[in-house]
Structure formats: structure tokens, C-alpha cells
């Protein structure tokens, strides 16, 4: 059994080109190597702050929130979509109560 494993490792090592060999092959064609910096995964800022008040008529109320997997609207609040996020907003005062995008079964971006 150990002989089969050693043979398999030897074959796999012989078949897979090394990094140096790959760079050498690219250099012979005149192609250069480009290093791509890692993208920053910093969270994007929220378009509105929790506790702030929205101006009526500037944003759309989601009428089909159940389609996106949100719980039913109740207790006087509604869902409002602002940019790529969904917020739970008090309908009488338009105060932003919380961001609920994570509750959706559909990704808005």
C-alpha cells in the first residue's frame, strides 16, 4: 500500500508544473506577471442612520415584502428600500427603526 502511495505522489509531482516552471513558460512568450492586490472588504456605510427620520415621498415603501421573505408588516411600521438596503420604518413618524436587509431571502445588489 505504501508503495502505491509513493508512486502516486511521484506521478502527481511529475505531472504538476512548479511555479518556477510556469513563470519561466510565461517569460518565454514575452508575457509579464501581474500581482493583483487583495480587495478591501470594508463594510460600506449605511445610507441612513438608525433613529434618523426620513422625509416623506423620497423613498419607496415595499408593498411586496412577503415576496422577498420578510415577516408581515404590523404594529404601525413598514419596510422601505433605500439604495441596496431595506429598513423597518415607523409609518407615522418615518423614524428608521432597524436595518433588515439580512432577513431577506433575496439579495438586493
C-alpha atoms as a PDB file:
ATOM      1  CA  UNK A   1       0.000   0.000   0.000  1.00  0.00           C
ATOM      2  CA  UNK A   2       2.819   2.381   0.877  1.00  0.00           C
ATOM      3  CA  UNK A   3       4.445   1.681  -2.483  1.00  0.00           C
ATOM      4  CA  UNK A   4       1.253   2.683  -4.327  1.00  0.00           C
ATOM      5  CA  UNK A   5       1.038   5.960  -2.388  1.00  0.00           C
ATOM      6  CA  UNK A   6       4.685   6.766  -3.086  1.00  0.00           C
ATOM      7  CA  UNK A   7       4.197   6.006  -6.784  1.00  0.00           C
ATOM      8  CA  UNK A   8       1.059   8.194  -6.903  1.00  0.00           C
ATOM      9  CA  UNK A   9       2.841  11.123  -5.224  1.00  0.00           C
ATOM     10  CA  UNK A  10       5.771  10.749  -7.628  1.00  0.00           C
ATOM     11  CA  UNK A  11       3.444  10.758 -10.654  1.00  0.00           C
ATOM     12  CA  UNK A  12       1.441  13.760  -9.367  1.00  0.00           C
ATOM     13  CA  UNK A  13       4.625  15.696  -8.655  1.00  0.00           C
ATOM     14  CA  UNK A  14       5.966  14.981 -12.123  1.00  0.00           C
ATOM     15  CA  UNK A  15       2.701  15.990 -13.800  1.00  0.00           C
ATOM     16  CA  UNK A  16       2.092  19.241 -11.948  1.00  0.00           C
ATOM     17  CA  UNK A  17       4.300  22.098 -13.116  1.00  0.00           C
ATOM     18  CA  UNK A  18       6.082  24.076 -10.487  1.00  0.00           C
ATOM     19  CA  UNK A  19       5.529  27.799 -10.034  1.00  0.00           C
ATOM     20  CA  UNK A  20       9.008  28.498 -11.324  1.00  0.00           C
ATOM     21  CA  UNK A  21       8.331  26.460 -14.450  1.00  0.00           C
ATOM     22  CA  UNK A  22       5.061  28.293 -15.052  1.00  0.00           C
ATOM     23  CA  UNK A  23       6.759  31.680 -14.696  1.00  0.00           C
ATOM     24  CA  UNK A  24       9.522  30.553 -17.000  1.00  0.00           C
ATOM     25  CA  UNK A  25       6.949  29.491 -19.603  1.00  0.00           C
ATOM     26  CA  UNK A  26       5.222  32.862 -19.384  1.00  0.00           C
ATOM     27  CA  UNK A  27       8.503  34.751 -19.660  1.00  0.00           C
ATOM     28  CA  UNK A  28       9.418  32.922 -22.867  1.00  0.00           C
ATOM     29  CA  UNK A  29       6.245  34.204 -24.562  1.00  0.00           C
ATOM     30  CA  UNK A  30       7.002  37.765 -23.563  1.00  0.00           C
ATOM     31  CA  UNK A  31       4.113  37.911 -21.113  1.00  0.00           C
ATOM     32  CA  UNK A  32       4.669  39.528 -17.760  1.00  0.00           C
ATOM     33  CA  UNK A  33       3.250  38.696 -14.376  1.00  0.00           C
ATOM     34  CA  UNK A  34       0.801  40.982 -12.672  1.00  0.00           C
ATOM     35  CA  UNK A  35       0.111  40.860  -8.976  1.00  0.00           C
ATOM     36  CA  UNK A  36      -3.441  41.707  -8.008  1.00  0.00           C
ATOM     37  CA  UNK A  37      -3.818  43.368  -4.619  1.00  0.00           C
ATOM     38  CA  UNK A  38      -6.400  41.940  -2.280  1.00  0.00           C
ATOM     39  CA  UNK A  39      -9.588  43.921  -2.292  1.00  0.00           C
ATOM     40  CA  UNK A  40     -10.593  45.502   0.941  1.00  0.00           C
ATOM     41  CA  UNK A  41     -13.750  44.023   2.331  1.00  0.00           C
ATOM     42  CA  UNK A  42     -14.567  47.015   4.449  1.00  0.00           C
ATOM     43  CA  UNK A  43     -18.292  47.331   5.031  1.00  0.00           C
ATOM     44  CA  UNK A  44     -19.956  50.049   3.038  1.00  0.00           C
ATOM     45  CA  UNK A  45     -21.597  52.854   5.000  1.00  0.00           C
ATOM     46  CA  UNK A  46     -25.341  52.763   5.580  1.00  0.00           C
ATOM     47  CA  UNK A  47     -27.311  55.318   3.561  1.00  0.00           C
ATOM     48  CA  UNK A  48     -29.293  56.290   6.681  1.00  0.00           C
ATOM     49  CA  UNK A  49     -28.672  56.013  10.404  1.00  0.00           C
ATOM     50  CA  UNK A  50     -30.885  54.046  12.765  1.00  0.00           C
ATOM     51  CA  UNK A  51     -33.043  56.511  14.709  1.00  0.00           C
ATOM     52  CA  UNK A  52     -32.992  59.168  11.997  1.00  0.00           C
ATOM     53  CA  UNK A  53     -36.179  60.478  10.372  1.00  0.00           C
ATOM     54  CA  UNK A  54     -36.868  60.134   6.663  1.00  0.00           C
ATOM     55  CA  UNK A  55     -38.604  62.736   4.532  1.00  0.00           C
ATOM     56  CA  UNK A  56     -41.944  61.502   3.217  1.00  0.00           C
ATOM     57  CA  UNK A  57     -42.058  60.906  -0.502  1.00  0.00           C
ATOM     58  CA  UNK A  58     -38.321  60.428  -1.012  1.00  0.00           C
ATOM     59  CA  UNK A  59     -38.275  56.632  -0.621  1.00  0.00           C
ATOM     60  CA  UNK A  60     -40.482  53.754  -1.730  1.00  0.00           C
ATOM     61  CA  UNK A  61     -42.470  51.607   0.648  1.00  0.00           C
ATOM     62  CA  UNK A  62     -42.143  47.911  -0.161  1.00  0.00           C
ATOM     63  CA  UNK A  63     -45.620  46.621  -0.888  1.00  0.00           C
ATOM     64  CA  UNK A  64     -44.488  43.064  -1.696  1.00  0.00           C
ATOM     65  CA  UNK A  65     -42.235  42.449   1.305  1.00  0.00           C
ATOM     66  CA  UNK A  66     -43.515  38.884   1.748  1.00  0.00           C
ATOM     67  CA  UNK A  67     -42.213  38.008  -1.711  1.00  0.00           C
ATOM     68  CA  UNK A  68     -38.693  38.803  -0.519  1.00  0.00           C
ATOM     69  CA  UNK A  69     -39.119  36.714   2.646  1.00  0.00           C
ATOM     70  CA  UNK A  70     -39.713  39.492   5.173  1.00  0.00           C
ATOM     71  CA  UNK A  71     -42.152  38.937   8.057  1.00  0.00           C
ATOM     72  CA  UNK A  72     -45.574  40.580   7.639  1.00  0.00           C
ATOM     73  CA  UNK A  73     -45.894  44.278   8.431  1.00  0.00           C
ATOM     74  CA  UNK A  74     -47.557  45.011  11.787  1.00  0.00           C
ATOM     75  CA  UNK A  75     -47.675  47.453  14.705  1.00  0.00           C
ATOM     76  CA  UNK A  76     -47.595  50.562  12.506  1.00  0.00           C
ATOM     77  CA  UNK A  77     -44.266  50.087  10.756  1.00  0.00           C
ATOM     78  CA  UNK A  78     -43.430  49.438   7.094  1.00  0.00           C
ATOM     79  CA  UNK A  79     -40.479  48.285   5.025  1.00  0.00           C
ATOM     80  CA  UNK A  80     -38.685  50.924   2.973  1.00  0.00           C
ATOM     81  CA  UNK A  81     -35.944  50.207   0.462  1.00  0.00           C
ATOM     82  CA  UNK A  82     -33.114  52.749   0.375  1.00  0.00           C
ATOM     83  CA  UNK A  83     -30.407  52.034  -2.192  1.00  0.00           C
ATOM     84  CA  UNK A  84     -29.494  48.335  -1.725  1.00  0.00           C
ATOM     85  CA  UNK A  85     -30.819  48.017   1.823  1.00  0.00           C
ATOM     86  CA  UNK A  86     -34.223  47.513   3.422  1.00  0.00           C
ATOM     87  CA  UNK A  87     -35.217  49.265   6.632  1.00  0.00           C
ATOM     88  CA  UNK A  88     -38.086  48.875   9.050  1.00  0.00           C
ATOM     89  CA  UNK A  89     -39.596  52.351   9.466  1.00  0.00           C
ATOM     90  CA  UNK A  90     -42.364  53.693  11.735  1.00  0.00           C
ATOM     91  CA  UNK A  91     -45.119  54.748   9.343  1.00  0.00           C
ATOM     92  CA  UNK A  92     -46.496  57.616  11.437  1.00  0.00           C
ATOM     93  CA  UNK A  93     -43.191  59.383  12.152  1.00  0.00           C
ATOM     94  CA  UNK A  94     -40.954  57.861   9.437  1.00  0.00           C
ATOM     95  CA  UNK A  95     -38.296  57.082  12.045  1.00  0.00           C
ATOM     96  CA  UNK A  96     -35.828  54.403  10.930  1.00  0.00           C
ATOM     97  CA  UNK A  97     -36.165  51.537  13.426  1.00  0.00           C
ATOM     98  CA  UNK A  98     -33.678  48.979  12.090  1.00  0.00           C
ATOM     99  CA  UNK A  99     -31.937  47.634   9.020  1.00  0.00           C
ATOM    100  CA  UNK A 100     -33.498  44.313   7.979  1.00  0.00           C
ATOM    101  CA  UNK A 101     -31.764  43.511   4.702  1.00  0.00           C
ATOM    102  CA  UNK A 102     -30.252  40.370   6.251  1.00  0.00           C
ATOM    103  CA  UNK A 103     -33.770  38.927   6.739  1.00  0.00           C
ATOM    104  CA  UNK A 104     -34.471  38.810   3.006  1.00  0.00           C
ATOM    105  CA  UNK A 105     -34.333  35.598   1.026  1.00  0.00           C
ATOM    106  CA  UNK A 106     -33.265  37.685  -1.978  1.00  0.00           C
ATOM    107  CA  UNK A 107     -30.060  39.644  -2.281  1.00  0.00           C
ATOM    108  CA  UNK A 108     -30.750  43.211  -3.432  1.00  0.00           C
ATOM    109  CA  UNK A 109     -27.429  44.021  -5.110  1.00  0.00           C
END
